[in-house]
PDB file of C-alpha atoms in Angstrom:
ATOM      1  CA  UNK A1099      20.695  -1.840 -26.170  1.00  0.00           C
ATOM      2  CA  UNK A1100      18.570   1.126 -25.181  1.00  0.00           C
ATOM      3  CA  UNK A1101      19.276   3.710 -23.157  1.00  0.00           C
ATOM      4  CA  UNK A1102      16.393   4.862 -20.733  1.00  0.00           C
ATOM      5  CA  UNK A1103      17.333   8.531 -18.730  1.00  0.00           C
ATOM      6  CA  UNK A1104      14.823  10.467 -16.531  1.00  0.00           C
ATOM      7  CA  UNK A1105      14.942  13.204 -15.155  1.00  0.00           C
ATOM      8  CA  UNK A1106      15.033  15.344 -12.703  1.00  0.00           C
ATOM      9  CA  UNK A1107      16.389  12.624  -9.963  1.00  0.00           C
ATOM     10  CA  UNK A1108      14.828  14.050  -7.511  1.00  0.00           C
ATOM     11  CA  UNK A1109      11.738  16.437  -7.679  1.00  0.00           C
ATOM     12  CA  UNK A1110      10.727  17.860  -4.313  1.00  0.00           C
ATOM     13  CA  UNK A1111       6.741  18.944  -4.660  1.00  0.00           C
ATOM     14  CA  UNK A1112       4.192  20.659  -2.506  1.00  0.00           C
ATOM     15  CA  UNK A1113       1.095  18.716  -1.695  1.00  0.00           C
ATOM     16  CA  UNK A1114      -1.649  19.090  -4.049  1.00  0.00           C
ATOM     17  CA  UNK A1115       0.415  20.697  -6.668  1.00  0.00           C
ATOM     18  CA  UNK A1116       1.658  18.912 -10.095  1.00  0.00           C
ATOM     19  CA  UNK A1117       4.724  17.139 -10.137  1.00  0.00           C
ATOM     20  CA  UNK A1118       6.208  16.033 -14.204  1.00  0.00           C
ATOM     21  CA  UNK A1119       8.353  13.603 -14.332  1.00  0.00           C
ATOM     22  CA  UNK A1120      10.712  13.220 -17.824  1.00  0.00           C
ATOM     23  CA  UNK A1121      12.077   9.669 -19.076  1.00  0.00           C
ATOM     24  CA  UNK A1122      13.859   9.854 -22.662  1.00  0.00           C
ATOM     25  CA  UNK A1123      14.847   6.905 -25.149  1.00  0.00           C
ATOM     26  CA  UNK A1124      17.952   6.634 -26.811  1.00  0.00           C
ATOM     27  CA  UNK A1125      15.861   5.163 -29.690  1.00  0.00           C
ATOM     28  CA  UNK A1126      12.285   5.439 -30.880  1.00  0.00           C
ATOM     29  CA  UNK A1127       9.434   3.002 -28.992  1.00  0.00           C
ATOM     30  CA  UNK A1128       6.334   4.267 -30.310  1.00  0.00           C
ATOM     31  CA  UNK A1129       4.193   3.762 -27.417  1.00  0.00           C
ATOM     32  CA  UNK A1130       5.795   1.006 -25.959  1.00  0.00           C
ATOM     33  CA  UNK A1131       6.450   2.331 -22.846  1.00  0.00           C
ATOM     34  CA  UNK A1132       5.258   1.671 -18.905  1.00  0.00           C
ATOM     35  CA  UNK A1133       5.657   3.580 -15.620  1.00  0.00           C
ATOM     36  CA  UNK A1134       6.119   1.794 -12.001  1.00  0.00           C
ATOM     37  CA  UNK A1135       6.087   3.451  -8.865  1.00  0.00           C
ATOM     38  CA  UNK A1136       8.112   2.685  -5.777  1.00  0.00           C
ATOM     39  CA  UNK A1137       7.430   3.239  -2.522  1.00  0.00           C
ATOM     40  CA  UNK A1138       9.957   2.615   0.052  1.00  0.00           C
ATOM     41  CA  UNK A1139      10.326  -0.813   1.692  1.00  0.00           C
ATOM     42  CA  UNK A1140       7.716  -2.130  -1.192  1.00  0.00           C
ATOM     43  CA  UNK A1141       7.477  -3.948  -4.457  1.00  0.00           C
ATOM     44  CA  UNK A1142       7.158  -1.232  -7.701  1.00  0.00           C
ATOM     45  CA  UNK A1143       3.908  -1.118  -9.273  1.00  0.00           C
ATOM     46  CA  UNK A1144       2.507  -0.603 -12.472  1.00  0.00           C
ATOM     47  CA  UNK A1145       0.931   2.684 -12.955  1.00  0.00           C
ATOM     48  CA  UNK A1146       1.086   2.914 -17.031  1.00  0.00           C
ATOM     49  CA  UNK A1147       1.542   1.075 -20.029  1.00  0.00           C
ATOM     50  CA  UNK A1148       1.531   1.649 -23.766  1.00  0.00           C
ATOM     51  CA  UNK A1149       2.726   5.592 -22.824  1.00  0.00           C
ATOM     52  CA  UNK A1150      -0.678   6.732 -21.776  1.00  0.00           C
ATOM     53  CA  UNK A1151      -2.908   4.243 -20.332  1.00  0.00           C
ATOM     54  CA  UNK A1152      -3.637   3.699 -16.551  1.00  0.00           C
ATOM     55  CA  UNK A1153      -3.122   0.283 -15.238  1.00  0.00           C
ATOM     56  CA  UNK A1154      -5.970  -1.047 -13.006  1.00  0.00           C
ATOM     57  CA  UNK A1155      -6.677   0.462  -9.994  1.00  0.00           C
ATOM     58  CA  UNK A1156      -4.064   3.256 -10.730  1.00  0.00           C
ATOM     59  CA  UNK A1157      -6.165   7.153  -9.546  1.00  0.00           C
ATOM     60  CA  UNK A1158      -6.967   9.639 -11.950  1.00  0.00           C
ATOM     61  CA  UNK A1159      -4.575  11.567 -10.719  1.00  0.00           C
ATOM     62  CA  UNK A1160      -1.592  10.249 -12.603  1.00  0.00           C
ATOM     63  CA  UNK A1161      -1.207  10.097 -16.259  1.00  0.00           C
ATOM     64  CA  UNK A1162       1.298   9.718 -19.038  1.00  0.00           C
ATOM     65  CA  UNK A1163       1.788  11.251 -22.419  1.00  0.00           C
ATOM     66  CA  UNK A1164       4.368  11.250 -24.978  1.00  0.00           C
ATOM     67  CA  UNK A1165       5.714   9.115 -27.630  1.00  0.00           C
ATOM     68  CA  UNK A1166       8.624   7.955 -29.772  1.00  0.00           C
ATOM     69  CA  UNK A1167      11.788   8.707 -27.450  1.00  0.00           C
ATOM     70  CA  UNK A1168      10.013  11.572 -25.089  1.00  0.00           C
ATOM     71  CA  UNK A1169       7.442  10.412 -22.581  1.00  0.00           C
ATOM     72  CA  UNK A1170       6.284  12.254 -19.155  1.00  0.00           C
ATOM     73  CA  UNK A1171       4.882  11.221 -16.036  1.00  0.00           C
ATOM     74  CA  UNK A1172       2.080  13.840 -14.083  1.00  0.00           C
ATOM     75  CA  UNK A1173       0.816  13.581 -10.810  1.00  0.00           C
ATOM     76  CA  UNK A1174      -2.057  16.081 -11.558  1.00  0.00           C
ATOM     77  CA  UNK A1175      -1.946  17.061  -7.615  1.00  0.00           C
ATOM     78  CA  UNK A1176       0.564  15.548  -5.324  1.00  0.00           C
ATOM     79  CA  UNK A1177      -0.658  13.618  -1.611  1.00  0.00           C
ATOM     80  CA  UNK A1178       1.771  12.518   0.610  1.00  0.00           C
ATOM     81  CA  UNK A1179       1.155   8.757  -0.467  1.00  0.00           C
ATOM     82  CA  UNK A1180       2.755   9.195  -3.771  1.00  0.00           C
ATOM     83  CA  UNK A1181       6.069   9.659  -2.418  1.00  0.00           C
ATOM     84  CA  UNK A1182       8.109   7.002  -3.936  1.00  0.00           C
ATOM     85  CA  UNK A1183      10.595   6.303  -6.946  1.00  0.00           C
ATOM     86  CA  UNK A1184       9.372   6.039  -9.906  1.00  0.00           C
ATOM     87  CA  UNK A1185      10.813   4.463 -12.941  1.00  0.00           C
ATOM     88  CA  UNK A1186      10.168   4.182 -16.845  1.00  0.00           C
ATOM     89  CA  UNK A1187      10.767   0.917 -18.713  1.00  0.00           C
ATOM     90  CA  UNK A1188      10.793   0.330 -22.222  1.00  0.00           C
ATOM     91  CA  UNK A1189       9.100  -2.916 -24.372  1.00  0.00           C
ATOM     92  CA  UNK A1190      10.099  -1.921 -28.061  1.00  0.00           C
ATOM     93  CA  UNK A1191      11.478  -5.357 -28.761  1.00  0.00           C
ATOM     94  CA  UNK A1192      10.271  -9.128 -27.967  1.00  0.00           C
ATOM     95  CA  UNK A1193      12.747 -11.264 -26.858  1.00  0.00           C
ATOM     96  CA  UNK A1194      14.297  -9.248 -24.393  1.00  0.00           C
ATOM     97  CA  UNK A1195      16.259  -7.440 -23.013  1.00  0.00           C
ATOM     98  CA  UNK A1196      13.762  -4.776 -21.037  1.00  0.00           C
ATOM     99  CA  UNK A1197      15.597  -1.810 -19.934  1.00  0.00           C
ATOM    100  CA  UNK A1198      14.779   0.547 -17.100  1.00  0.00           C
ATOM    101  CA  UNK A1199      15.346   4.160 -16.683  1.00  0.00           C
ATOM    102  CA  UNK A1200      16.947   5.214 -13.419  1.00  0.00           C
ATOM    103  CA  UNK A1201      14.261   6.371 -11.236  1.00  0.00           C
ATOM    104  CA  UNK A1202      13.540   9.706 -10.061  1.00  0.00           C
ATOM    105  CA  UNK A1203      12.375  10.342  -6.785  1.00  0.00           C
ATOM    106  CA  UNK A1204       9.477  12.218  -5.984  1.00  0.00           C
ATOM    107  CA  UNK A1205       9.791  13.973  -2.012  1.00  0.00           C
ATOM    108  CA  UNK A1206       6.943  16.529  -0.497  1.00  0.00           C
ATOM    109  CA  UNK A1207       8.334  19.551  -0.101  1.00  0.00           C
TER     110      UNK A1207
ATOM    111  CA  UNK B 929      -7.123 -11.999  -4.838  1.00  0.00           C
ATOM    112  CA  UNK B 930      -3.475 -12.039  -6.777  1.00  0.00           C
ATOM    113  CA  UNK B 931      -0.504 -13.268  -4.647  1.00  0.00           C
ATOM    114  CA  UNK B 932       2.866 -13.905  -5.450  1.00  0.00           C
ATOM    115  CA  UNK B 933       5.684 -15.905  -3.084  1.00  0.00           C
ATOM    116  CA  UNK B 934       9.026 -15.483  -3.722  1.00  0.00           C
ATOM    117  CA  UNK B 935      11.541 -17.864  -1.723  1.00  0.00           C
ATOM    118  CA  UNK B 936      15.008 -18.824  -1.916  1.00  0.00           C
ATOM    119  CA  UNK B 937      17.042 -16.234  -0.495  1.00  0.00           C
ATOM    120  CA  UNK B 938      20.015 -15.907   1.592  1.00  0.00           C
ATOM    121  CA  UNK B 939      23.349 -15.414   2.450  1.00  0.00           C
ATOM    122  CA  UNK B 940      26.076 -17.556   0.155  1.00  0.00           C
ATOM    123  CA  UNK B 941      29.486 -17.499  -0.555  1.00  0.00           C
ATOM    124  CA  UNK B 942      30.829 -16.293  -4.058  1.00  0.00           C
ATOM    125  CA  UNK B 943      30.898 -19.045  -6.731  1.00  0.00           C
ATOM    126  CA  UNK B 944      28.136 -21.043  -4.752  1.00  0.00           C
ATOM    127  CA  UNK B 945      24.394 -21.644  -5.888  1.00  0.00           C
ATOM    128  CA  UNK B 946      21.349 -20.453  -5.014  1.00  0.00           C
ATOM    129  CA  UNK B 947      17.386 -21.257  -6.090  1.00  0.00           C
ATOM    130  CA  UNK B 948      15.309 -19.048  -6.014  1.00  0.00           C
ATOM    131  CA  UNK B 949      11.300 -19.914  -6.184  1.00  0.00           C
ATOM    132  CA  UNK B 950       8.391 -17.924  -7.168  1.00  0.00           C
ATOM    133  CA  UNK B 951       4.037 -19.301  -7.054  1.00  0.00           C
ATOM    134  CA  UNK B 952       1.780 -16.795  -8.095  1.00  0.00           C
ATOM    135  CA  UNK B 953      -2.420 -17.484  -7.933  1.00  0.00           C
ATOM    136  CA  UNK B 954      -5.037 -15.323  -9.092  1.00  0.00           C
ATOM    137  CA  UNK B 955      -3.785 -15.182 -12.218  1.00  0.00           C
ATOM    138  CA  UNK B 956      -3.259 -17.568 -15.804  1.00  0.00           C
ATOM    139  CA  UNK B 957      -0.483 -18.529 -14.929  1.00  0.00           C
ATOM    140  CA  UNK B 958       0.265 -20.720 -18.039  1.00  0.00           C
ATOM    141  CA  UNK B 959      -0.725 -18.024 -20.244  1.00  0.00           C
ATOM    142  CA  UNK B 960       1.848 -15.486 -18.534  1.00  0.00           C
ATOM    143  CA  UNK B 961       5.263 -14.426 -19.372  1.00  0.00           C
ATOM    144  CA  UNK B 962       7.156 -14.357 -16.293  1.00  0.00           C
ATOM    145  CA  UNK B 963      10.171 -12.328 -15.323  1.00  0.00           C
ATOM    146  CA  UNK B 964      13.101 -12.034 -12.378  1.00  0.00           C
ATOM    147  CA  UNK B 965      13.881  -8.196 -11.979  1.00  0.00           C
ATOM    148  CA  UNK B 966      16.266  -7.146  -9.275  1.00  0.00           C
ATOM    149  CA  UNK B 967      17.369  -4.328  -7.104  1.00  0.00           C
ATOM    150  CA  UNK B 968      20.463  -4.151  -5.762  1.00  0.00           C
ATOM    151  CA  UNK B 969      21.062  -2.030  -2.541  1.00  0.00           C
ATOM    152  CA  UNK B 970      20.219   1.501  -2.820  1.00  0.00           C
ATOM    153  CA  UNK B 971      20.335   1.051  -6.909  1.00  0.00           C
ATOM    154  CA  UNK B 972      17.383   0.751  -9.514  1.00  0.00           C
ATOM    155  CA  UNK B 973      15.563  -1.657 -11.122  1.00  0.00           C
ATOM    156  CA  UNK B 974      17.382  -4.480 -13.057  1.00  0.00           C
ATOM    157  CA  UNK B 975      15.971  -6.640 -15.812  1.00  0.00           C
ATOM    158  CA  UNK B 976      17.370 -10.369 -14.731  1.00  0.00           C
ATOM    159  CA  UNK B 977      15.271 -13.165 -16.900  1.00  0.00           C
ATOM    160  CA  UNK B 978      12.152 -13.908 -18.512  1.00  0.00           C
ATOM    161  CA  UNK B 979      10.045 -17.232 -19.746  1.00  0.00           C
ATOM    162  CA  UNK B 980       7.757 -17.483 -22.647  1.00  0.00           C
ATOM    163  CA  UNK B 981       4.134 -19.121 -21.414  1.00  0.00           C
ATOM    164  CA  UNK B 982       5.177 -22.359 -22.229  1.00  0.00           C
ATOM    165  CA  UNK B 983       8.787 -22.171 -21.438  1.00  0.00           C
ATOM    166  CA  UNK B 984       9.756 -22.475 -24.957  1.00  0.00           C
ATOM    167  CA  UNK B 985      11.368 -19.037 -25.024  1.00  0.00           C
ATOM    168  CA  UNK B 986      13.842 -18.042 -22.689  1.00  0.00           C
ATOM    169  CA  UNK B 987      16.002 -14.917 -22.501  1.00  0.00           C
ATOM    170  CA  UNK B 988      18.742 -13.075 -19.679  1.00  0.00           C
ATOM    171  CA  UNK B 989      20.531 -10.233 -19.143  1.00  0.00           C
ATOM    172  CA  UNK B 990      24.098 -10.548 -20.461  1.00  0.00           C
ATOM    173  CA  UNK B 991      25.617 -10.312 -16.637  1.00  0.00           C
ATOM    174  CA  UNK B 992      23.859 -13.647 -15.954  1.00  0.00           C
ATOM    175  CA  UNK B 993      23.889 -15.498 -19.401  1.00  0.00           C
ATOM    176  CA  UNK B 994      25.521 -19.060 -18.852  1.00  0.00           C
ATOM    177  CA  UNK B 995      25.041 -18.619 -14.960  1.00  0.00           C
ATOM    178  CA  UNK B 996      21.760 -18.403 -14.389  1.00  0.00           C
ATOM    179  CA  UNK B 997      18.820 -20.731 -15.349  1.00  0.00           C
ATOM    180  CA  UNK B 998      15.280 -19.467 -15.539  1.00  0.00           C
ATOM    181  CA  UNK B 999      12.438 -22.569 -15.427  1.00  0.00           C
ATOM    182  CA  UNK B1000       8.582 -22.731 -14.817  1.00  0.00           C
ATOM    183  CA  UNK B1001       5.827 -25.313 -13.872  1.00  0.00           C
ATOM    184  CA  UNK B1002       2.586 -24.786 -15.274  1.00  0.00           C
ATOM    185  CA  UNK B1003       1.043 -27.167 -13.536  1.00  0.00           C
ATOM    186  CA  UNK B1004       2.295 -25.784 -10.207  1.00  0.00           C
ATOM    187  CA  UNK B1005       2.289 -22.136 -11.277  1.00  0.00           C
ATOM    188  CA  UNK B1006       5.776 -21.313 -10.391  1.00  0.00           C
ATOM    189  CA  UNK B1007       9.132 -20.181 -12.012  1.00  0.00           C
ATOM    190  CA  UNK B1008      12.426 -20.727 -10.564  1.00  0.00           C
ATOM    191  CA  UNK B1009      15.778 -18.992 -11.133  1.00  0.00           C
ATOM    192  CA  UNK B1010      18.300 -21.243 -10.307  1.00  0.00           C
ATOM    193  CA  UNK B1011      21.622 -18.763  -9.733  1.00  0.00           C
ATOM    194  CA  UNK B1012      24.935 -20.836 -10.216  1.00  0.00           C
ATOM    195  CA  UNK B1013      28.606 -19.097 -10.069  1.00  0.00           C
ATOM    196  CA  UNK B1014      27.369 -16.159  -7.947  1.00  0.00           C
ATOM    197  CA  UNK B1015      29.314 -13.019  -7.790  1.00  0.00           C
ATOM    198  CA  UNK B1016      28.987 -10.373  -4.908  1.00  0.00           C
ATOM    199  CA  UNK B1017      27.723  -8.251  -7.441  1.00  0.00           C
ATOM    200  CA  UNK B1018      24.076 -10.690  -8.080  1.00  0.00           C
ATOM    201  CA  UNK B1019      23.488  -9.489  -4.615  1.00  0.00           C
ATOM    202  CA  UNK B1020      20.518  -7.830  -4.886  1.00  0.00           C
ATOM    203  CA  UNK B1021      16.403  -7.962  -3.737  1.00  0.00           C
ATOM    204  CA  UNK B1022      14.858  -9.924  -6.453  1.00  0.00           C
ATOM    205  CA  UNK B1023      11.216 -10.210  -7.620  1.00  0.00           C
ATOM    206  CA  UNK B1024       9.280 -12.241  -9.580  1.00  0.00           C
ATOM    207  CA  UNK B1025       6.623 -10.379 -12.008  1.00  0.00           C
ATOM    208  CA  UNK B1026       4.508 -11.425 -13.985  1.00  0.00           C
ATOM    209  CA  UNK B1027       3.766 -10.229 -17.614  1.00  0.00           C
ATOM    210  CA  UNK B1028       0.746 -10.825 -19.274  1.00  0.00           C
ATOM    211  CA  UNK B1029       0.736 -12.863 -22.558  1.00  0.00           C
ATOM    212  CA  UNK B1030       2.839 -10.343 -24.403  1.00  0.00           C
ATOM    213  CA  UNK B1031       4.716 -10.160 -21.967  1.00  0.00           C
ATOM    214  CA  UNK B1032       6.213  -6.787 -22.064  1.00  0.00           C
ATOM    215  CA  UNK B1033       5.270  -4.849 -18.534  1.00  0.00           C
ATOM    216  CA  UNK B1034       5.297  -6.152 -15.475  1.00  0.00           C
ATOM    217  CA  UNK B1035       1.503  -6.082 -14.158  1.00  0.00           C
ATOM    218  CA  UNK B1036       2.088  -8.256 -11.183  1.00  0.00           C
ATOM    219  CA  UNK B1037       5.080  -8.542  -8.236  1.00  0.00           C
ATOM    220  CA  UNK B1038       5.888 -10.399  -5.293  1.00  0.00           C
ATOM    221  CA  UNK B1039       7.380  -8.699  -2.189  1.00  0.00           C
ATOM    222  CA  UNK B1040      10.958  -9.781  -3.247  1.00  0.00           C
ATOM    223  CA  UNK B1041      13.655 -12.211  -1.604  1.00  0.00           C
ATOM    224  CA  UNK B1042      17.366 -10.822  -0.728  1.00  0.00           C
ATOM    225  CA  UNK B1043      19.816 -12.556  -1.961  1.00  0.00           C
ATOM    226  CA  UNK B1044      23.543 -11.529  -0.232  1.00  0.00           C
ATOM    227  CA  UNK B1045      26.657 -13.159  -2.006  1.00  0.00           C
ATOM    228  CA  UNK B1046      29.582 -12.422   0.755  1.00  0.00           C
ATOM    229  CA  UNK B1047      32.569 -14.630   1.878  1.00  0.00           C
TER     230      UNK B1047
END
């Protein structure tokens, strides 16, 4: 099974600056490779999928790069609405299983 | 407008059962892979179950093999998880996402019900 592990677990942020969040693979996905956010009390979202693209809806703001076992999260300039967990999730294989990464949790600092 | 309704929830005692019920509109339903994620308290996401579109395909986490049962009806566009043998451990928020044809992120979610498993 693979192993999903982001980091930091929680990143405290001024507004309007950048916040980067890390998730590693303990094996190679390609691209295969989404980001939800969480926001307290709610459902998680998609914000990305295939490592780099936005889902629909999703601001400019955030985007994702990386590949193979190292991906990143950015939040080009962080407002208080994107305070929330946010978590990686890996699709290398079909059938399942889908594994998560533990969240980190972005604060305003 | 997309809208997903998960029901079911509640409070049981360990080794009972439990249904849990999910109808999503706005969305191809029949076309859709459809998965169960949950949360417990405080904790991250888990990866529960999924169907294939047609319910040919069908695939759990290895904490729930043999106790849980995932179904769907297309022609009421909704998936079930029927949770048999529960442990205090399933208890947990779970949601109902659904997955696109591929089926391998989760592009739509329902609010979640809370299932507690407590004597």
């Amino acid at each position: 099974e693979i192993v999903m592990t982001q980091s930091p677990a929680t990143l405290s942020v001024s507004p309007g600056e950048r916040a980067t969040l890390f998730c590693r693979a303990s094996e190679s996905l390609s691209y295969n490779l989404a980001w939800y956010q969480q926001k307290p009390g709610q459902a998680p979202r998609l914000l990305i999928h295939g490592a780099s693209t936005r889902a629909t809806g999703i601001p400019a703001r955030f985007s994702g790069s990386g590949s193979e076992t190292e991906f990143s999260l950015t939040i080009s300039s962080l407002q208080s609405e994107d305070v929330a967990v946010y978590y990686c999730q890996e699709y290398k294989m079909w059938p399942p299983p889908l594994t998560f990464g533990q969240g980190t949790k972005v604060e305003i600092k | 407008q997309v809208q997903v309704l998960e029901s079911g929830g509640g409070v049981v005692q360990p080794g009972r059962s439990l249904k849990l019920s999910c109808v999503i509109s706005g969305v191809t339903f029949s076309r859709n892979v459809m998965h169960w994620i949950r949360q417990a308290p405080g904790k991250g996401l888990e990866w529960v179950a999924a169907i294939e579109y047609d319910g040919g395909g069908k695939f759990y986490t290895e904490s729930v093999r043999g106790r849980f049962t995932i179904s769907r009806d297309n022609s009421k566009d909704t998936v079930s998880l029927q949770m048999d043998s529960l442990r205090p451990e399933d208890t947990a928020v779970y949601y109902c996402a659904s997955a696109g044809y591929l089926g391998y992120y989760m592009d739509v979610w329902g609010k979640g019900t809370t299932v507690i498993v407590s004597s």
